[in-house]
């Protein structure tokens, strides 16, 4: 039996709910050993060799999907990134005589990701030489701009002796937490957590870019959401290239990370903005404008998208997801079995 615990502690270091819970560590260690023994060694290695916690969490999501598929006793010939394929899907399997190709992606906010990368770069460049054995966790306001980076990190370095690490984790940043303001507006809240192994140097931990200054959640940016979904669909169609038929299904399984309430916004993104119009015979009715991502000539190699809640975690025992079928494949989808029994089906409104 391989000891994957050092990889778990290192790669998921910014997730105290896992690394500070011995039961979670042991459970994940057992899962990795089971997958390794069953031939999913590439998936295990992808997780173990990824030091970026967010990327490691992407692979943890793939591991969870693999576990959900394994629990379906009717799934046969389950493969991870089959070697014979030029651009392999994440998973390929048979279910009741139907072939499935499945891509698994986590949906990130592109704008937020750029801000996050800037913070990671500047943190490592400016704080890694400081001897305090800490991770620094950030909450960043939507009003923060790249021009604020230099004065903020100058302030951090000059004030480092005034800070102490977190003692309680009742909030996402823990307590004590600190704030940095400009012109009376809070632009950054931050805190520090101690490293388990006490290695010197301050490195980036949790970077949250979802909130507003008063602590409430910001409304979803529908344009950014649509753009991000479009980006993942384009990435996925390279691997989901088999012809859809009654005996072949191509699916994208997506988890929303930075977009809360994605399930409320996904129908507009895929099927077009929902509007109310007047029909000469039926009167007032609701339908979708023709600006959705799922159109007859767009992403028609994909049967549909299964959206998994951001609350789903690597140790969840039950799959919950919303299936949004591509309108071009409704008849084929009616012939396909469900890879996850708990899926809920959604579709576009018609004029």
Short mmCIF file of C-alpha atoms in Angstrom, two decimals:
data_model
loop_
_atom_site.label_atom_id
_atom_site.label_comp_id
_atom_site.label_asym_id
_atom_site.label_seq_id
_atom_site.Cartn_x
_atom_site.Cartn_y
_atom_site.Cartn_z
CA UNK A 1 0.00 0.00 0.00
CA UNK A 2 1.38 3.38 -1.06
CA UNK A 3 1.41 6.27 1.40
CA UNK A 4 -0.16 9.18 -0.49
CA UNK A 5 -0.65 11.26 2.66
CA UNK A 6 2.36 13.55 2.04
CA UNK A 7 0.92 14.40 -1.40
CA UNK A 8 -2.51 15.06 0.09
CA UNK A 9 -1.12 17.35 2.79
CA UNK A 10 1.05 19.28 0.33
CA UNK A 11 -1.31 19.57 -2.62
CA UNK A 12 -4.46 20.40 -0.63
CA UNK A 13 -2.70 22.53 1.97
CA UNK A 14 -5.11 25.48 1.62
CA UNK A 15 -8.12 23.29 2.48
CA UNK A 16 -8.09 22.91 6.28
CA UNK A 17 -11.29 20.87 6.14
CA UNK A 18 -9.20 18.06 4.61
CA UNK A 19 -5.62 18.43 5.81
CA UNK A 20 -6.62 19.00 9.44
CA UNK A 21 -9.03 16.06 9.51
CA UNK A 22 -7.25 12.69 9.90
CA UNK A 23 -10.35 10.83 8.73
CA UNK A 24 -10.46 12.79 5.46
CA UNK A 25 -6.76 12.17 4.87
CA UNK A 26 -7.13 8.43 5.49
CA UNK A 27 -10.23 8.23 3.29
CA UNK A 28 -8.54 9.96 0.39
CA UNK A 29 -5.39 7.88 0.89
CA UNK A 30 -7.52 4.72 0.62
CA UNK A 31 -9.30 6.04 -2.49
CA UNK A 32 -5.99 6.80 -4.20
CA UNK A 33 -4.68 3.33 -3.39
CA UNK A 34 -7.86 1.70 -4.70
CA UNK A 35 -7.71 3.69 -7.96
CA UNK A 36 -4.02 2.93 -8.36
CA UNK A 37 -4.64 -0.80 -7.94
CA UNK A 38 -7.57 -0.72 -10.40
CA UNK A 39 -5.47 0.77 -13.22
CA UNK A 40 -6.30 4.45 -12.75
CA UNK A 41 -2.66 5.20 -11.97
CA UNK A 42 -2.54 8.13 -14.41
CA UNK A 43 -5.38 9.86 -12.57
CA UNK A 44 -3.63 9.23 -9.25
CA UNK A 45 -0.34 10.60 -10.58
CA UNK A 46 -2.06 13.67 -12.04
CA UNK A 47 -3.27 14.48 -8.55
CA UNK A 48 -0.03 13.64 -6.76
CA UNK A 49 2.25 15.63 -9.06
CA UNK A 50 0.18 18.82 -9.02
CA UNK A 51 1.49 21.22 -6.34
CA UNK A 52 -0.97 24.01 -7.22
CA UNK A 53 -3.87 23.46 -4.77
CA UNK A 54 -6.53 24.72 -7.19
CA UNK A 55 -5.27 22.41 -9.97
CA UNK A 56 -4.97 19.54 -7.50
CA UNK A 57 -8.60 20.21 -6.56
CA UNK A 58 -9.51 19.95 -10.25
CA UNK A 59 -8.08 16.43 -10.22
CA UNK A 60 -9.86 15.72 -6.94
CA UNK A 61 -13.10 16.51 -8.77
CA UNK A 62 -12.11 14.02 -11.50
CA UNK A 63 -11.40 11.45 -8.78
CA UNK A 64 -14.86 12.02 -7.33
CA UNK A 65 -16.50 11.58 -10.74
CA UNK A 66 -14.51 8.38 -11.22
CA UNK A 67 -15.79 7.12 -7.88
CA UNK A 68 -19.39 7.96 -8.83
CA UNK A 69 -19.03 6.06 -12.11
CA UNK A 70 -17.44 3.08 -10.36
CA UNK A 71 -20.40 2.88 -8.00
CA UNK A 72 -22.73 2.39 -10.96
CA UNK A 73 -22.54 -1.38 -11.29
CA UNK A 74 -23.78 -1.21 -14.88
CA UNK A 75 -20.81 0.88 -16.07
CA UNK A 76 -18.40 -1.33 -18.04
CA UNK A 77 -14.86 -0.84 -19.41
CA UNK A 78 -14.32 2.42 -17.53
CA UNK A 79 -11.12 4.10 -18.76
CA UNK A 80 -9.35 7.32 -17.77
CA UNK A 81 -7.84 9.18 -20.75
CA UNK A 82 -7.80 6.11 -23.02
CA UNK A 83 -4.37 5.85 -24.64
CA UNK A 84 -5.59 4.92 -28.12
CA UNK A 85 -7.39 8.26 -28.57
CA UNK A 86 -5.51 11.20 -30.09
CA UNK A 87 -7.29 13.76 -27.89
CA UNK A 88 -8.67 11.43 -25.24
CA UNK A 89 -11.72 12.27 -23.18
CA UNK A 90 -11.28 12.21 -19.43
CA UNK A 91 -13.46 9.09 -19.18
CA UNK A 92 -14.74 6.51 -21.64
CA UNK A 93 -17.10 3.66 -20.74
CA UNK A 94 -20.04 1.53 -21.82
CA UNK A 95 -23.46 1.63 -20.20
CA UNK A 96 -26.25 -0.65 -21.39
CA UNK A 97 -24.69 -0.88 -24.85
CA UNK A 98 -24.17 2.89 -25.23
CA UNK A 99 -20.66 4.30 -25.46
CA UNK A 100 -19.95 7.37 -23.33
CA UNK A 101 -17.15 9.91 -23.76
CA UNK A 102 -17.04 12.33 -20.85
CA UNK A 103 -15.05 15.47 -20.15
CA UNK A 104 -14.81 16.74 -16.56
CA UNK A 105 -14.11 20.44 -15.95
CA UNK A 106 -14.32 22.97 -13.14
CA UNK A 107 -15.63 26.38 -14.17
CA UNK A 108 -13.49 29.30 -13.01
CA UNK A 109 -14.14 33.02 -13.43
CA UNK A 110 -11.60 34.18 -16.05
CA UNK A 111 -11.36 37.73 -14.70
CA UNK A 112 -10.95 36.46 -11.17
CA UNK A 113 -8.34 33.97 -12.28
CA UNK A 114 -6.17 36.76 -13.75
CA UNK A 115 -6.35 38.67 -10.46
CA UNK A 116 -5.54 35.49 -8.58
CA UNK A 117 -2.47 34.84 -10.73
CA UNK A 118 -1.22 38.37 -10.08
CA UNK A 119 -1.58 37.85 -6.34
CA UNK A 120 0.18 34.50 -6.47
CA UNK A 121 3.05 35.91 -8.50
CA UNK A 122 3.57 38.97 -6.31
CA UNK A 123 3.21 36.97 -3.10
CA UNK A 124 5.90 34.51 -4.13
CA UNK A 125 8.17 37.26 -5.44
CA UNK A 126 7.93 39.55 -2.42
CA UNK A 127 7.02 37.44 0.61
CA UNK A 128 8.70 34.05 0.11
CA UNK A 129 11.96 35.33 1.63
CA UNK A 130 10.25 36.37 4.87
CA UNK A 131 11.01 33.68 7.46
CA UNK A 132 7.53 33.41 8.99
CA UNK A 133 6.28 29.85 8.24
CA UNK A 134 2.85 30.97 7.02
CA UNK A 135 0.37 30.86 4.21
CA UNK A 136 -1.37 34.15 3.45
CA UNK A 137 -5.08 34.04 2.59
CA UNK A 138 -6.75 36.86 0.65
CA UNK A 139 -10.22 38.23 0.02
CA UNK A 140 -10.05 40.71 -2.87
CA UNK A 141 -12.66 43.38 -3.60
CA UNK A 142 -14.04 43.84 -7.12
CA UNK A 143 -12.64 47.40 -6.88
CA UNK A 144 -9.07 46.15 -6.62
CA UNK A 145 -6.96 46.89 -9.74
CA UNK A 146 -3.42 45.89 -10.79
CA UNK A 147 -2.29 49.40 -9.82
CA UNK A 148 -2.99 48.53 -6.19
CA UNK A 149 -0.61 45.55 -6.17
CA UNK A 150 2.63 47.43 -5.48
CA UNK A 151 1.39 49.61 -2.58
CA UNK A 152 -0.42 46.65 -1.01
CA UNK A 153 2.62 44.38 -0.98
CA UNK A 154 4.85 47.23 0.21
CA UNK A 155 2.43 47.66 3.13
CA UNK A 156 2.51 43.91 3.87
CA UNK A 157 6.30 43.75 4.02
CA UNK A 158 6.59 46.86 6.16
CA UNK A 159 3.88 45.72 8.59
CA UNK A 160 4.60 41.98 8.83
CA UNK A 161 5.56 42.16 12.53
CA UNK A 162 2.06 43.44 13.35
CA UNK A 163 0.35 40.25 12.13
CA UNK A 164 -0.23 36.86 13.74
CA UNK A 165 -1.59 33.57 12.36
CA UNK A 166 -5.18 32.39 12.55
CA UNK A 167 -6.38 30.82 15.79
CA UNK A 168 -10.00 30.09 14.79
CA UNK A 169 -11.59 29.15 11.45
CA UNK A 170 -15.15 30.38 11.89
CA UNK A 171 -14.93 32.42 8.66
CA UNK A 172 -13.38 31.62 5.28
CA UNK A 173 -10.26 33.62 6.23
CA UNK A 174 -10.29 32.73 9.90
CA UNK A 175 -9.52 35.05 12.80
CA UNK A 176 -7.63 37.25 13.30
CA UNK A 177 -7.98 38.78 9.88
CA UNK A 178 -6.76 42.14 8.66
CA UNK A 179 -7.82 44.66 6.02
CA UNK A 180 -6.17 47.12 3.65
CA UNK A 181 -8.06 50.23 2.58
CA UNK A 182 -7.58 53.01 0.07
CA UNK A 183 -9.67 56.19 0.17
CA UNK A 184 -12.02 54.66 2.71
CA UNK A 185 -12.75 51.52 0.66
CA UNK A 186 -11.66 48.07 1.81
CA UNK A 187 -9.81 46.48 -1.10
CA UNK A 188 -8.23 43.44 0.55
CA UNK A 189 -8.91 41.38 3.63
CA UNK A 190 -6.24 38.86 4.58
CA UNK A 191 -5.10 36.42 7.23
CA UNK A 192 -2.22 34.02 7.87
CA UNK A 193 -2.24 30.31 8.67
CA UNK A 194 0.73 28.37 9.99
CA UNK A 195 2.30 25.65 7.88
CA UNK A 196 2.12 22.18 9.33
CA UNK A 197 5.81 21.55 8.74
CA UNK A 198 6.95 25.06 9.71
CA UNK A 199 9.00 25.65 6.54
CA UNK A 200 10.12 29.30 6.41
CA UNK A 201 8.62 31.64 3.86
CA UNK A 202 5.17 33.14 3.29
CA UNK A 203 3.33 31.65 0.32
CA UNK A 204 -0.19 32.11 -1.12
CA UNK A 205 -3.03 30.15 0.43
CA UNK A 206 -6.75 30.74 -0.17
CA UNK A 207 -7.52 33.58 -2.60
CA UNK A 208 -11.22 34.46 -2.64
CA UNK A 209 -12.59 36.88 -5.24
CA UNK A 210 -16.32 36.32 -4.93
CA UNK A 211 -17.51 38.70 -2.25
CA UNK A 212 -18.48 42.31 -1.82
CA UNK A 213 -17.20 44.76 0.75
CA UNK A 214 -20.08 44.20 3.16
CA UNK A 215 -19.56 40.45 3.06
CA UNK A 216 -22.57 39.67 0.86
CA UNK A 217 -22.18 37.73 -2.35
CA UNK A 218 -21.93 39.75 -5.54
CA UNK A 219 -24.53 39.19 -8.25
CA UNK A 220 -23.38 36.88 -11.00
CA UNK A 221 -21.66 38.44 -14.01
CA UNK A 222 -23.71 36.81 -16.77
CA UNK A 223 -21.36 37.94 -19.55
CA UNK A 224 -18.31 36.51 -17.80
CA UNK A 225 -20.26 33.34 -16.99
CA UNK A 226 -21.31 32.81 -20.60
CA UNK A 227 -17.75 33.47 -21.77
CA UNK A 228 -16.34 30.94 -19.29
CA UNK A 229 -18.86 28.24 -20.26
CA UNK A 230 -18.08 28.89 -23.92
CA UNK A 231 -14.36 28.49 -23.20
CA UNK A 232 -14.83 25.08 -21.54
CA UNK A 233 -17.18 23.85 -24.28
CA UNK A 234 -14.54 24.76 -26.88
CA UNK A 235 -11.88 22.90 -24.91
CA UNK A 236 -14.12 19.86 -24.51
CA UNK A 237 -15.20 19.45 -28.14
CA UNK A 238 -11.62 18.51 -29.11
CA UNK A 239 -12.02 15.33 -27.06
CA UNK A 240 -15.74 14.76 -27.56
CA UNK A 241 -15.34 14.14 -31.28
CA UNK A 242 -17.24 10.91 -31.85
CA UNK A 243 -20.49 11.20 -33.78
CA UNK A 244 -23.50 11.39 -31.48
CA UNK A 245 -26.02 8.62 -32.09
CA UNK A 246 -28.46 6.44 -30.16
CA UNK A 247 -25.42 4.33 -29.19
CA UNK A 248 -22.89 7.13 -28.56
CA UNK A 249 -23.14 9.90 -25.95
CA UNK A 250 -20.69 12.79 -25.45
CA UNK A 251 -21.05 14.69 -22.17
CA UNK A 252 -19.39 17.56 -20.37
CA UNK A 253 -19.59 17.36 -16.56
CA UNK A 254 -18.90 20.79 -15.10
CA UNK A 255 -18.59 22.13 -11.56
CA UNK A 256 -18.98 25.84 -10.97
CA UNK A 257 -16.26 27.12 -8.64
CA UNK A 258 -16.44 30.92 -8.57
CA UNK A 259 -19.94 31.45 -9.98
CA UNK A 260 -22.58 30.98 -7.32
CA UNK A 261 -26.15 30.24 -8.46
CA UNK A 262 -24.78 28.94 -11.77
CA UNK A 263 -27.80 26.64 -12.08
CA UNK A 264 -30.04 29.72 -12.37
CA UNK A 265 -27.85 31.27 -15.08
CA UNK A 266 -26.94 28.19 -17.11
CA UNK A 267 -30.26 27.97 -19.07
CA UNK A 268 -29.76 31.49 -20.45
CA UNK A 269 -26.12 30.76 -21.31
CA UNK A 270 -26.90 27.51 -23.14
CA UNK A 271 -30.34 28.20 -24.60
CA UNK A 272 -30.45 32.01 -24.85
CA UNK A 273 -31.74 34.77 -22.60
CA UNK A 274 -35.20 34.07 -21.26
CA UNK A 275 -37.74 36.71 -22.32
CA UNK A 276 -41.49 37.17 -22.24
CA UNK A 277 -43.22 37.67 -25.57
CA UNK A 278 -46.65 37.70 -27.17
CA UNK A 279 -47.80 34.85 -29.39
CA UNK A 280 -50.74 35.52 -31.68
CA UNK A 281 -52.49 32.27 -30.77
CA UNK A 282 -51.15 31.41 -27.30
CA UNK A 283 -50.91 34.89 -25.85
CA UNK A 284 -48.24 35.87 -23.34
CA UNK A 285 -45.49 33.26 -22.98
CA UNK A 286 -41.86 32.79 -21.98
CA UNK A 287 -39.17 31.64 -24.38
CA UNK A 288 -35.41 31.91 -25.05
CA UNK A 289 -33.77 34.30 -27.48
CA UNK A 290 -31.56 32.68 -30.17
CA UNK A 291 -28.28 33.71 -28.52
CA UNK A 292 -27.53 30.55 -26.54
CA UNK A 293 -24.35 28.50 -26.84
CA UNK A 294 -26.30 25.32 -27.69
CA UNK A 295 -27.48 25.86 -31.28
CA UNK A 296 -27.90 23.41 -34.20
CA UNK A 297 -24.56 24.46 -35.72
CA UNK A 298 -22.66 25.05 -32.48
CA UNK A 299 -21.26 22.43 -30.10
CA UNK A 300 -23.44 19.87 -31.83
CA UNK A 301 -20.88 17.14 -31.05
CA UNK A 302 -21.86 17.44 -27.37
CA UNK A 303 -25.06 15.77 -26.16
CA UNK A 304 -25.33 17.99 -23.14
CA UNK A 305 -23.80 19.51 -20.06
CA UNK A 306 -24.18 18.19 -16.52
CA UNK A 307 -23.73 20.98 -13.97
CA UNK A 308 -22.57 19.90 -10.51
CA UNK A 309 -23.04 22.20 -7.54
CA UNK A 310 -20.01 24.02 -6.12
CA UNK A 311 -20.93 22.41 -2.79
CA UNK A 312 -20.13 18.91 -4.08
CA UNK A 313 -16.86 17.74 -2.57
CA UNK A 314 -14.48 14.86 -3.03
CA UNK A 315 -16.04 12.91 -0.16
CA UNK A 316 -19.69 13.37 -1.08
CA UNK A 317 -21.48 10.02 -1.12
CA UNK A 318 -24.22 11.09 -3.51
CA UNK A 319 -24.10 12.63 -6.98
CA UNK A 320 -26.33 15.63 -7.64
CA UNK A 321 -26.33 17.40 -10.99
CA UNK A 322 -28.53 19.19 -13.51
CA UNK A 323 -28.46 17.84 -17.08
CA UNK A 324 -28.87 20.47 -19.81
CA UNK A 325 -29.30 18.59 -23.13
CA UNK A 326 -28.28 20.03 -26.47
CA UNK A 327 -31.56 20.61 -28.38
CA UNK A 328 -30.10 18.90 -31.46
CA UNK A 329 -29.82 15.59 -29.62
CA UNK A 330 -33.02 15.29 -27.62
CA UNK A 331 -34.12 12.17 -29.53
CA UNK A 332 -30.74 10.50 -29.10
CA UNK A 333 -30.62 11.41 -25.41
CA UNK A 334 -33.97 9.67 -24.90
CA UNK A 335 -32.19 6.46 -25.96
CA UNK A 336 -29.23 6.97 -23.63
CA UNK A 337 -29.14 5.54 -20.10
CA UNK A 338 -28.28 7.84 -17.21
CA UNK A 339 -24.68 7.56 -15.97
CA UNK A 340 -25.78 9.15 -12.68
CA UNK A 341 -29.20 8.21 -11.37
CA UNK A 342 -29.62 11.46 -9.42
CA UNK A 343 -29.41 13.72 -12.51
CA UNK A 344 -32.22 16.21 -13.03
CA UNK A 345 -33.09 17.08 -16.65
CA UNK A 346 -33.62 20.63 -17.85
CA UNK A 347 -34.39 22.02 -21.28
CA UNK A 348 -35.13 25.22 -23.15
CA UNK A 349 -38.54 26.81 -23.35
CA UNK A 350 -40.00 26.89 -26.84
CA UNK A 351 -41.84 29.66 -28.63
#
